[in-house]
Structures are given as C-alpha cells and as structure tokens.
Short mmCIF file of C-alpha atoms and ligand atoms in Angstrom, two decimals:
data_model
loop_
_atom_site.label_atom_id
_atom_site.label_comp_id
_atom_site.label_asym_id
_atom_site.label_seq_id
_atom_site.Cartn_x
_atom_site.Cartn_y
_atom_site.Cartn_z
CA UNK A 1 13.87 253.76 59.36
CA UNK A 2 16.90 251.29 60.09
CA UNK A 3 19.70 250.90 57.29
CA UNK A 4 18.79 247.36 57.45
CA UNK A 5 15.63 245.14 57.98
CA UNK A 6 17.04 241.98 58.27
CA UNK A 7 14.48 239.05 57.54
CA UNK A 8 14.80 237.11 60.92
CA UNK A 9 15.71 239.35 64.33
CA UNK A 10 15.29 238.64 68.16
CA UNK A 11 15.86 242.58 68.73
CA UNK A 12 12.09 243.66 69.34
CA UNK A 13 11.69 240.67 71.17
CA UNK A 14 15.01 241.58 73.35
CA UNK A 15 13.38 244.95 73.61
CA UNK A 16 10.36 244.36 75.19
CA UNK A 17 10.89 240.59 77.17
CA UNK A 18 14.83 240.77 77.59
CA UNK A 19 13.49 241.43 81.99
CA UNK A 20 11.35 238.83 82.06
CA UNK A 21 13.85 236.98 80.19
CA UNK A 22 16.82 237.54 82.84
CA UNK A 23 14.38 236.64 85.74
CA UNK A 24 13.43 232.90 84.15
CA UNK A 25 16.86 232.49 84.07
CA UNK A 26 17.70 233.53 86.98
CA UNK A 27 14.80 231.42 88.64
CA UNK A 28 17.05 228.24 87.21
CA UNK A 29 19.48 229.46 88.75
CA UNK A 30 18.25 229.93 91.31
CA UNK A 31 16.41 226.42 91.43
CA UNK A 32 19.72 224.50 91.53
CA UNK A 33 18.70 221.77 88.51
CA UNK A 34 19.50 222.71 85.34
CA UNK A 35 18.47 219.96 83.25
CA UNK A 36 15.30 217.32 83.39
CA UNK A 37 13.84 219.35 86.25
CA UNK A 38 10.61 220.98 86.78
CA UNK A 39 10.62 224.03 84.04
CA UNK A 40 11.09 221.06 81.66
CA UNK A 41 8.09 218.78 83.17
CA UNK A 42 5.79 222.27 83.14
CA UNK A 43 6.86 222.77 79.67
CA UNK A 44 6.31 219.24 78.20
CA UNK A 45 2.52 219.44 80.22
CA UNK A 46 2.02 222.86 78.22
CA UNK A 47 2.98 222.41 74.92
CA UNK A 48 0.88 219.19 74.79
CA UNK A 49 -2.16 220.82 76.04
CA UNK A 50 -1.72 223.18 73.41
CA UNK A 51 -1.00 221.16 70.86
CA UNK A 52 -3.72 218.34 71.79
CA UNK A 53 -1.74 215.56 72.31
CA UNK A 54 -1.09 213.83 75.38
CA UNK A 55 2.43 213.36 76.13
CA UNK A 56 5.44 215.41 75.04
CA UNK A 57 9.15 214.84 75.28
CA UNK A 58 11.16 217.65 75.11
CA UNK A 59 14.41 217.33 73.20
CA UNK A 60 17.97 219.06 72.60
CA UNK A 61 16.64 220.01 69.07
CA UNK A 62 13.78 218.55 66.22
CA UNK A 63 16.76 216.68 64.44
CA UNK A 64 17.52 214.56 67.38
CA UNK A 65 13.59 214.23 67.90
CA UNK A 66 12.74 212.81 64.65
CA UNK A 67 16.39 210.31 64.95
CA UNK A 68 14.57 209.37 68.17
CA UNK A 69 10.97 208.78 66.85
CA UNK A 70 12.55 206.88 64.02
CA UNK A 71 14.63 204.57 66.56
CA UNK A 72 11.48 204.24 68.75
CA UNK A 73 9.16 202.61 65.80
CA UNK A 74 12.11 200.57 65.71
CA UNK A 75 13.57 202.12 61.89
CA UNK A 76 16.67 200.30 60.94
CA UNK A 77 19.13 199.03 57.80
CA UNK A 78 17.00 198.86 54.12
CA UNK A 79 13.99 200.78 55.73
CA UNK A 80 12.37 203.53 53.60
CA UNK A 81 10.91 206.70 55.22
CA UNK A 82 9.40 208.71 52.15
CA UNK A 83 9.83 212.62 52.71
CA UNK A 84 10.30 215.92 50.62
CA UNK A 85 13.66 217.23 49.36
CA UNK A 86 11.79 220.41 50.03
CA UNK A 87 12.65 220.66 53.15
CA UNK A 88 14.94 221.64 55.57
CA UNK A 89 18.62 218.87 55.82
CA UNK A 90 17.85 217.75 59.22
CA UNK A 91 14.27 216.07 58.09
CA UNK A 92 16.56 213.42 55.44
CA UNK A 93 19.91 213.32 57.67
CA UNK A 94 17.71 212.36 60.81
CA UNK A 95 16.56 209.28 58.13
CA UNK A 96 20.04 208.82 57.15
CA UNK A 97 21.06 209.20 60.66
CA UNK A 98 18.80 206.02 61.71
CA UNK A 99 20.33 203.80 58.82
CA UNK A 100 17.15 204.21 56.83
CA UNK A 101 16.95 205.24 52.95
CA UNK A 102 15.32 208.40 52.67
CA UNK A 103 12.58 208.36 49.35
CA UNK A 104 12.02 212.16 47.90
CA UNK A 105 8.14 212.37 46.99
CA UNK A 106 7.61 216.11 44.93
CA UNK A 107 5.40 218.60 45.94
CA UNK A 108 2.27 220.37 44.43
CA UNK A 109 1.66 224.11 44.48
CA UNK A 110 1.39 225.11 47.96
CA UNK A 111 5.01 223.90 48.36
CA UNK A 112 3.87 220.81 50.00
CA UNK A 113 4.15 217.00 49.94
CA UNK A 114 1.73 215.70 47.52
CA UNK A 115 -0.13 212.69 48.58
CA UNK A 116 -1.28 211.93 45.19
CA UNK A 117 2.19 210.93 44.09
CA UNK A 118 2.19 208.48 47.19
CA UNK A 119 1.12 205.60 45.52
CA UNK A 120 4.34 204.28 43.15
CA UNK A 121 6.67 204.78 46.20
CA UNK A 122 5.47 202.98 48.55
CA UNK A 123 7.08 199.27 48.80
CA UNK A 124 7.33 196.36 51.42
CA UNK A 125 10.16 198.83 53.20
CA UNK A 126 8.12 201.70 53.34
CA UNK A 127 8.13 202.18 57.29
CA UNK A 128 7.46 205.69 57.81
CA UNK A 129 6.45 209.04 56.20
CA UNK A 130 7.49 212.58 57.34
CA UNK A 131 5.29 215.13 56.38
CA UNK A 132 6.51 218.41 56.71
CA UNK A 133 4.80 221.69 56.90
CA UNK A 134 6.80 224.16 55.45
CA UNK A 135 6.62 227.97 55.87
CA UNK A 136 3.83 227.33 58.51
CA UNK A 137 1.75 226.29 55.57
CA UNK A 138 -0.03 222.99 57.22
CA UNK A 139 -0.50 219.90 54.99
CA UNK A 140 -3.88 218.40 54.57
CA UNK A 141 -2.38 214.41 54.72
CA UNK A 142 -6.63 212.66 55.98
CA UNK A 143 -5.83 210.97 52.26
CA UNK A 144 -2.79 209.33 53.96
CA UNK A 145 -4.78 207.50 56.69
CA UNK A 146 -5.78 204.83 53.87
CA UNK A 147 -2.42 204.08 53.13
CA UNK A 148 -1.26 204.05 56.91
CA UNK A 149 -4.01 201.54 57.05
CA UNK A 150 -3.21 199.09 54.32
CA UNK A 151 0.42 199.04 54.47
CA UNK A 152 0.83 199.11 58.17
CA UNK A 153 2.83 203.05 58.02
CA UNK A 154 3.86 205.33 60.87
CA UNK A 155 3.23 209.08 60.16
CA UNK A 156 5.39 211.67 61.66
CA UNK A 157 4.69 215.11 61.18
CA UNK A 158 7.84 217.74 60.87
CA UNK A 159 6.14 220.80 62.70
CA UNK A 160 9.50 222.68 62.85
CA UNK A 161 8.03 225.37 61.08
CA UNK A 162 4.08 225.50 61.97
CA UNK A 163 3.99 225.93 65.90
CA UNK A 164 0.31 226.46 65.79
CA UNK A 165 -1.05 226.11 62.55
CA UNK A 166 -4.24 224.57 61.96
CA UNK A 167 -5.84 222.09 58.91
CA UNK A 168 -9.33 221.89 58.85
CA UNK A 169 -9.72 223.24 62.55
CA UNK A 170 -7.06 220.25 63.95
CA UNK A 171 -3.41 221.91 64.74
CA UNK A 172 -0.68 220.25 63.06
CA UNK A 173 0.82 217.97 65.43
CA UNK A 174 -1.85 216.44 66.74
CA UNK A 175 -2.93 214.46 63.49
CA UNK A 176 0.10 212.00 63.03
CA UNK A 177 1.31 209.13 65.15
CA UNK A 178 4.39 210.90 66.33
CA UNK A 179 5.25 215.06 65.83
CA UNK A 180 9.01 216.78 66.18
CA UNK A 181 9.00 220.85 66.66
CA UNK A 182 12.24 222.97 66.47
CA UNK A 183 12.47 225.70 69.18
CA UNK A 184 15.50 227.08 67.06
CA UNK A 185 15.78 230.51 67.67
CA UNK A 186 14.13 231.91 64.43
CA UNK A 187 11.30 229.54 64.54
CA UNK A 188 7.68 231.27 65.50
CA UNK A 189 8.29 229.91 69.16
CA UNK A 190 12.22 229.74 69.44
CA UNK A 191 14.62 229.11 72.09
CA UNK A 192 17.61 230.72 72.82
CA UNK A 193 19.64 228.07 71.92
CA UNK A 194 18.71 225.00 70.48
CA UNK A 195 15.78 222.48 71.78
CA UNK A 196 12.85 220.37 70.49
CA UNK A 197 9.94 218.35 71.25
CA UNK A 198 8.18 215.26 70.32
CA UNK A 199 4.79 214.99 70.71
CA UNK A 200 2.59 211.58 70.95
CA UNK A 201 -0.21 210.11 71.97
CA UNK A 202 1.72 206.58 72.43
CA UNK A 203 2.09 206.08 75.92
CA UNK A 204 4.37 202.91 75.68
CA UNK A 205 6.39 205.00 72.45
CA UNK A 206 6.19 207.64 75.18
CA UNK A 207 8.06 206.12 77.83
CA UNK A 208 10.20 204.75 75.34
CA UNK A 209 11.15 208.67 74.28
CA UNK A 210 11.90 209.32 77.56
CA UNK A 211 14.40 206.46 77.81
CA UNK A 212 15.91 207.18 74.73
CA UNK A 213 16.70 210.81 75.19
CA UNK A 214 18.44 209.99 78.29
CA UNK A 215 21.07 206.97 77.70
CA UNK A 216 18.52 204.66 77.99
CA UNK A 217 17.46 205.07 81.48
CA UNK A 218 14.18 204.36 82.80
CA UNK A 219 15.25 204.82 86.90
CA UNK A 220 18.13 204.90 89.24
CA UNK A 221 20.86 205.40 86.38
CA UNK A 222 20.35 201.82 84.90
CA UNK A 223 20.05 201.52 81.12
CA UNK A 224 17.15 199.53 80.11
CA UNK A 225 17.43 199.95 76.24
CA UNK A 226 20.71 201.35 74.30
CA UNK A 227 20.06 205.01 74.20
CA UNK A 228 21.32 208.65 73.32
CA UNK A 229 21.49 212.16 75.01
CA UNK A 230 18.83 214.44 73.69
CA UNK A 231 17.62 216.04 76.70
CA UNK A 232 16.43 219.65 76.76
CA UNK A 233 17.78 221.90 79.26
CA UNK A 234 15.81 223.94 81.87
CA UNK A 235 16.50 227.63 81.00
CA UNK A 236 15.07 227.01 76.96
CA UNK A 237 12.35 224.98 78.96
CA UNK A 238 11.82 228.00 81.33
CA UNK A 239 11.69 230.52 78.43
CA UNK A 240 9.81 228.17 76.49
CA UNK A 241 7.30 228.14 78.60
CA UNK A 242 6.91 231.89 79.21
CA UNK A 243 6.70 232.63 75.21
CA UNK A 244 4.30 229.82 74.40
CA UNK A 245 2.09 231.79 76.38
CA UNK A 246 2.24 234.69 73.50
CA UNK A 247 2.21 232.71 70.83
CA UNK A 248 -0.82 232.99 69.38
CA UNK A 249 -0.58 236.60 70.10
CA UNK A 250 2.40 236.36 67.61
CA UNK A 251 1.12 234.46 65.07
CA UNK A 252 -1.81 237.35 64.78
CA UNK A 253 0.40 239.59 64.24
CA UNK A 254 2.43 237.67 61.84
CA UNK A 255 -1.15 237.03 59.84
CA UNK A 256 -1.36 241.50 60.23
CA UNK A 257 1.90 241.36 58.30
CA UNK A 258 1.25 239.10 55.44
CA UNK A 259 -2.32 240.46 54.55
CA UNK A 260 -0.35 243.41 54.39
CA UNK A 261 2.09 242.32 51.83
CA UNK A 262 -0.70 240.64 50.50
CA UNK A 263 -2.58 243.23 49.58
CA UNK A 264 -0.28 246.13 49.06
CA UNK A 265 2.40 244.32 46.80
CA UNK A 266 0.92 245.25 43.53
CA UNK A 267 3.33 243.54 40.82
CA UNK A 268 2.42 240.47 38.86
CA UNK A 269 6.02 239.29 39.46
CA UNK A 270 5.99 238.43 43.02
CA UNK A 271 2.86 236.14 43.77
CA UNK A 272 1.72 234.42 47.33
CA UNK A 273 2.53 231.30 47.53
CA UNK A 274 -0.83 229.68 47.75
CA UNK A 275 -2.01 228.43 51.31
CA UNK A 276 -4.03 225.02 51.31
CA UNK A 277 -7.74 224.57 51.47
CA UNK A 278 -8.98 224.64 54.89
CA UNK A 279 -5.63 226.57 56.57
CA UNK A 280 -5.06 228.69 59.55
CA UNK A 281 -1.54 229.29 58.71
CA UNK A 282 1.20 229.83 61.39
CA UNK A 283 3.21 232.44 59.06
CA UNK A 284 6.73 231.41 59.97
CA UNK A 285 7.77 232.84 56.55
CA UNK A 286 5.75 234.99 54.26
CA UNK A 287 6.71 233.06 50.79
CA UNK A 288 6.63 234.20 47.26
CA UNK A 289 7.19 232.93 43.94
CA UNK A 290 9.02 235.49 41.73
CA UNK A 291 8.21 234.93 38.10
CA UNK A 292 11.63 236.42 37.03
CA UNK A 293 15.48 236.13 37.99
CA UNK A 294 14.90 235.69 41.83
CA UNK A 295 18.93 236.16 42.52
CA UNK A 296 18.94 239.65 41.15
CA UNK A 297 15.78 240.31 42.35
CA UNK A 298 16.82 239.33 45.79
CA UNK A 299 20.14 241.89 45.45
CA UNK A 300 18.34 244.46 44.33
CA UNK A 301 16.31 243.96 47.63
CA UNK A 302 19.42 243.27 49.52
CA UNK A 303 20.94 247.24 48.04
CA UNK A 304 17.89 248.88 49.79
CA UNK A 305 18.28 247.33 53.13
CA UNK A 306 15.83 244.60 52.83
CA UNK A 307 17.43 241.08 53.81
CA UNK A 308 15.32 238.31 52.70
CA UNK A 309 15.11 234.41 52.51
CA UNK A 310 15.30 231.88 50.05
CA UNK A 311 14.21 228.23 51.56
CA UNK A 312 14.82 226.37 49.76
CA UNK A 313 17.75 227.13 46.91
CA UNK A 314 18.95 223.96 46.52
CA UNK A 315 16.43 220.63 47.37
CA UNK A 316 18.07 218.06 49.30
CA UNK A 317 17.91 215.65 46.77
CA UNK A 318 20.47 217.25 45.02
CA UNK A 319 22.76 218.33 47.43
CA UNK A 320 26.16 216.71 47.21
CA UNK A 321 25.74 215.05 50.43
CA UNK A 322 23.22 212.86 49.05
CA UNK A 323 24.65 211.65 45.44
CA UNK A 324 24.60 208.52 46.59
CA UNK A 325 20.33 208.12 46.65
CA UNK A 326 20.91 208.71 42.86
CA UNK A 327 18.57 211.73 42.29
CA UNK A 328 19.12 214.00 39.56
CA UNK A 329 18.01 217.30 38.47
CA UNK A 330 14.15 216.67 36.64
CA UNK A 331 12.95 213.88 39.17
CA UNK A 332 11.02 216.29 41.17
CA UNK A 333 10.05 219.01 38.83
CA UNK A 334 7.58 220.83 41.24
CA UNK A 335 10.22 221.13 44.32
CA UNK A 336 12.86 222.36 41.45
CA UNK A 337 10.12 225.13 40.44
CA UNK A 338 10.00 225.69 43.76
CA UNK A 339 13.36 225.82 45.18
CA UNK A 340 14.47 228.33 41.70
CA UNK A 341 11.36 230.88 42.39
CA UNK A 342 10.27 230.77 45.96
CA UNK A 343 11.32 234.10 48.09
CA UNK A 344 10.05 234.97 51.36
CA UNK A 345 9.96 238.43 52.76
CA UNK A 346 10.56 239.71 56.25
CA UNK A 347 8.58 238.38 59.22
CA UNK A 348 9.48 238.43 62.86
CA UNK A 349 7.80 238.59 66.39
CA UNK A 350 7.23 242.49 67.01
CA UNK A 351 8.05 243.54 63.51
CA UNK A 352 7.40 247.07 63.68
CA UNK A 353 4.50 247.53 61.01
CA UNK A 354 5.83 250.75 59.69
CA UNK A 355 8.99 248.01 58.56
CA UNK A 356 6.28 246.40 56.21
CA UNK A 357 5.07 249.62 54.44
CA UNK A 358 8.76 250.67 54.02
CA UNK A 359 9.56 246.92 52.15
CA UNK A 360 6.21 247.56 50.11
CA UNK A 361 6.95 250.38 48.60
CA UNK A 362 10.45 249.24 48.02
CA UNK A 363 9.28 245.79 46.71
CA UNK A 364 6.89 247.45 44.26
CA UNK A 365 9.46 250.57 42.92
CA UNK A 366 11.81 247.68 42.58
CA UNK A 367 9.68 245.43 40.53
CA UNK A 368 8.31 248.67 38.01
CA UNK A 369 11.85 248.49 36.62
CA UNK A 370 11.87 244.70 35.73
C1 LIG B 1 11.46 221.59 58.59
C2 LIG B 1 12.56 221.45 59.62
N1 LIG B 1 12.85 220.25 60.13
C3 LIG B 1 13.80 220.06 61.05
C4 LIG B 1 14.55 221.12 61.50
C5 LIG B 1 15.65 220.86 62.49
O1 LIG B 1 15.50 221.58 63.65
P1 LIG B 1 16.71 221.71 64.71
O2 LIG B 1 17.59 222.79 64.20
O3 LIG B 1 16.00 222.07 65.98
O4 LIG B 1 17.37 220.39 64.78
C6 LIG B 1 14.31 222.40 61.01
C7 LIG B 1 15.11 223.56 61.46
O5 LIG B 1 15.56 224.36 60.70
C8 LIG B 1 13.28 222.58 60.05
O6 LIG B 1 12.98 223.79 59.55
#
C-alpha cells in the first residue's frame, strides 16, 4: 500500500494511457494546426452526440463558457442570474464577470439547488438561472420549466461536475437552454490543461458562441460582434476525444467504488450524502456528511495517508470577495449545513480497488474512537 492515497491523481491514468497519450499529441503535431482545427471539430461533433444536444462549442475552460452563454442571451448591468453559493467560484464570478448580480438560492438535502425556494427571488431582472450539479449528483429542475415559461427565463445548466449523469433517464446537459462542462484535469473527463464546452441546441445562439469565443469573427478575420478569446486548443481536443470514449467505462467503476464505501463504512458518523430521486449519478466525488468535528476528522484521515476533500468549506456567499451582495452567515442555512459537514472520500479513474478497502477499514477504526 502507498504512504499516501491522495483524493484526486492522474497516476493510474498516466500508467496505463500515458502511449496513447504521447501519440495524440504527437498527431497535432504532426497535423501542423494547433488550435480551431479538426481534433477540435471531431470533438465538438462527439461530445454533443453524447450528450444529446446538437451543437457544441468547445471552450478554453467552463468559466469562460458560462461568461460567454451569459453575453450570448445578451446578460448585462442590473440583470439577476439566481445560482447556489454551493458551488464552485467560477459559477458566481462568470455572473459577476458579465456585469450581472448574482442571487444565492439554498439548497435541500442532496446538496442541490432547491426549486421550491424559487418563487420569492425571482423579479422583473431575473434573466437567467444556473443550475449546478454538484458532486455528479444531477438536479431534477422539470419544476423550473413553469417558471421559464411565465417569466420569460434562460436555464443554463453547470455540468462541470456530472459529465454523464443522468435525471430521470435524460443526461444532464441536454435539459437546459444552454450547458458549460469543465475538462479541468480532476473532473470525471479532464484535460490536461484547462478547456470547456458549451452545449446548445440554439443554432443562431450557436453561431453566436462561435463568434464570441473567437474575437468576434464569423469569416476572413472580420469582427462581426465585439468578442473574446475562449478557444480550446487541439491537443486537450485530441485527448478529449480519445478519453470520452472511456468514459462511461469510468464512471462504472467510479459507481464500483462508492457502493463500496457505501456499504462497508459502518459508522453512524459518516453518512452518504443522499442522491436524488430518479439519478444515475456520474460520481465525480463520493460525498459525506460527518455528524461530528469534520476538521479533526479530516486530520485524523490526513495522519493515515488518506487525503480527502472538502467542497465546499466556505459558500460563496460568504467569501470576502463577495461582501458587497450583502449576504451574511444564516441566509442560507442548508448550504451552511452543508459546507460545515460535507466530506468526500477518494475517487479517481483507475483507483486501484484494494485503495478503497485500505480507506474502509481506516475510516471505520478511525470513527470507533470518536
Ligand atoms: C461547478 C463548477 N463550475 C465551474 C467550474 C469552472 O471550471 P473551469 O476551471 O474549467 O473554468 C468548475 C471547476 O472547478 C466547477 O466545479
């Protein structure tokens, strides 16, 4: 057993692709374009038909894909997008980013935005809502749909962490008007370096996306609207494309190594975060509330070699950063539970499973002395 299981690694990965790896990238190379070339048009064409939409736009990262889906429904000054402070920064500084105020709605038990709350935030400047699914938990938003129907709102899904997971048979990104996925390297389909996507089924928004990500451009280097550069390049495309054909291989795999942890962690201290109804989860993280002091309880882990993450400590909505949206502590009691219990133990692609029977054992000695 290794001194240290960290709770994120590309090493088995590296192990047993680092060949095939070399020869994609040596295929750019080889290929002469390194950016908006073929691996990238390939790519975009894949990760659509996977996810069931019908155009994608691949991006230098997710935060730069929502910015752009935000300036492409045309977000500006004294707009609202409602989101979670549960959440990753880049879903509220990709609001902030596009001059819009970001509204914090809390979450309910699964760790997730709760529509039900929906109702007393949404106002005449409501534009947008970004509904994230966390941990590869995927939200069940069809209760949305009335709302985006009576008040005229755009939904955009945050899929940076759910590559594959499924609500009620659909796969998240599929369901909203617009989707952004992170290809950061730990995600459950990651890069080597940063990229994203945007996926649509708006084929003027579409073209749009493509503009945007490139200064603006439609043809022949003329600017047709004011735009940015977000463009993915061609070896994350190329690699990309060779790992999204294992993904679901990797998400089974993943699902091997909760049920283990599931059913082998035997102390009432450390519960599964509960999935929704209706879920194929994607199992990005492996998340559990810890009924006691989750800090020591994490060192403890930490002394026997057992790295493992916390998302998130501290909600966005009261991060320093953000003062100035005037949240405090005790507006959004369920994503303060959340952020204070929530611990997720190791999961990576190729996890060797004798690493999970090692943790258990440790997890449960560990908790008999609490
Ligand atoms: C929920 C969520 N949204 C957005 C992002 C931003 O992704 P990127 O790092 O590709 O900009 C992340 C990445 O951590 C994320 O987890």
């Amino acid at each position: 057993m290794r001194n240290i299981i960290p709770s994120w690694t590309c090493e088995y990965d590296l192990k047993r692709n680092r060949d095939t790896y070399l020869k994609l990238i040596n295929n750019v190379f080889d290929s002469g374009r390194l950016l908006l070339g073929n691996q990238l048009i390939e790519f975009e064409k894949n990760f659509s038909e996977y996810i069931g939409t019908k155009y994608s736009v691949g991006c230098d990262n997710a935060t730069n894909a929502i910015f752009l889906i935000l300036k492409a429904i045309g977000i500006d000054q004294g707009d609202e997008v409602i989101t979670v402070a549960n959440t990753a920064i880049p879903t509220v500084s990709a609001i902030k980013q596009a001059n819009a105020r970001p509204i914090f709605v809390d979450v309910n038990k699964n760790g997730l935005i709760d529509i039900d709350k929906l109702p007393g935030l949404i106002s005449a400047r409501t534009k947008a809502i970004i509904i994230v699914h966390l941990y590869g938990y995927p939200v069940n938003f069809d209760a949305l749909i009335k709302y985006k129907k009576t008040h005229g709102l755009t939904i955009i899904e945050d899929c940076s962490q759910a590559h594959g997971a499924k609500i009620n048979s659909r796969k998240v990104g599929s369901i909203g008007d617009f989707s952004a996925f992170s290809f950061y390297p730990t995600k459950s389909l990651g890069a080597f370096g940063d990229a994203g996507i945007i996926c649509t089924n708006n084929l003027s928004k579409y073209n749009l996306l493509k503009e945007l990500r490139f200064y603006g451009i439609e043809k022949d280097y003329i600017a047709k609207v004011d735009g940015y550069n977000s463009r993915m390049d061609e070896i994350q495309a190329a690699i990309l494309n060779y790992k999204l054909t294992k993904l679901d291989q990797n998400i089974a795999h993943r699902k091997k190594i909760a049920n283990l942890y599931y059913q082998n962690i035997n102390s009432e201290l450390l519960n599964p975060i509960p999935h929704p109804k209706n879920s194929n989860c994607s199992y990005y993280l492996i998340p559990f509330y810890f009924k006691k002091d989750r800090d020591i309880f994490q060192k403890d882990l930490e002394k026997n070699g057992i790295i493992t993450n916390v998302s998130y400590k501290t909600p966005v909505h009261l991060m320093p950063a953000y003062k100035d949206l005037g949240y405090k502590y005790g507006d959004l009691p369920l994503t303060e539970y959340h952020c204070d219990h929530n611990i997720s133990l190791p999961v990576f692609d190729y996890m060797p499973l004798d690493f999970v029977e090692h943790i258990v054992d440790k997890v449960n000695s560990i908790c008999r002395n609490y």
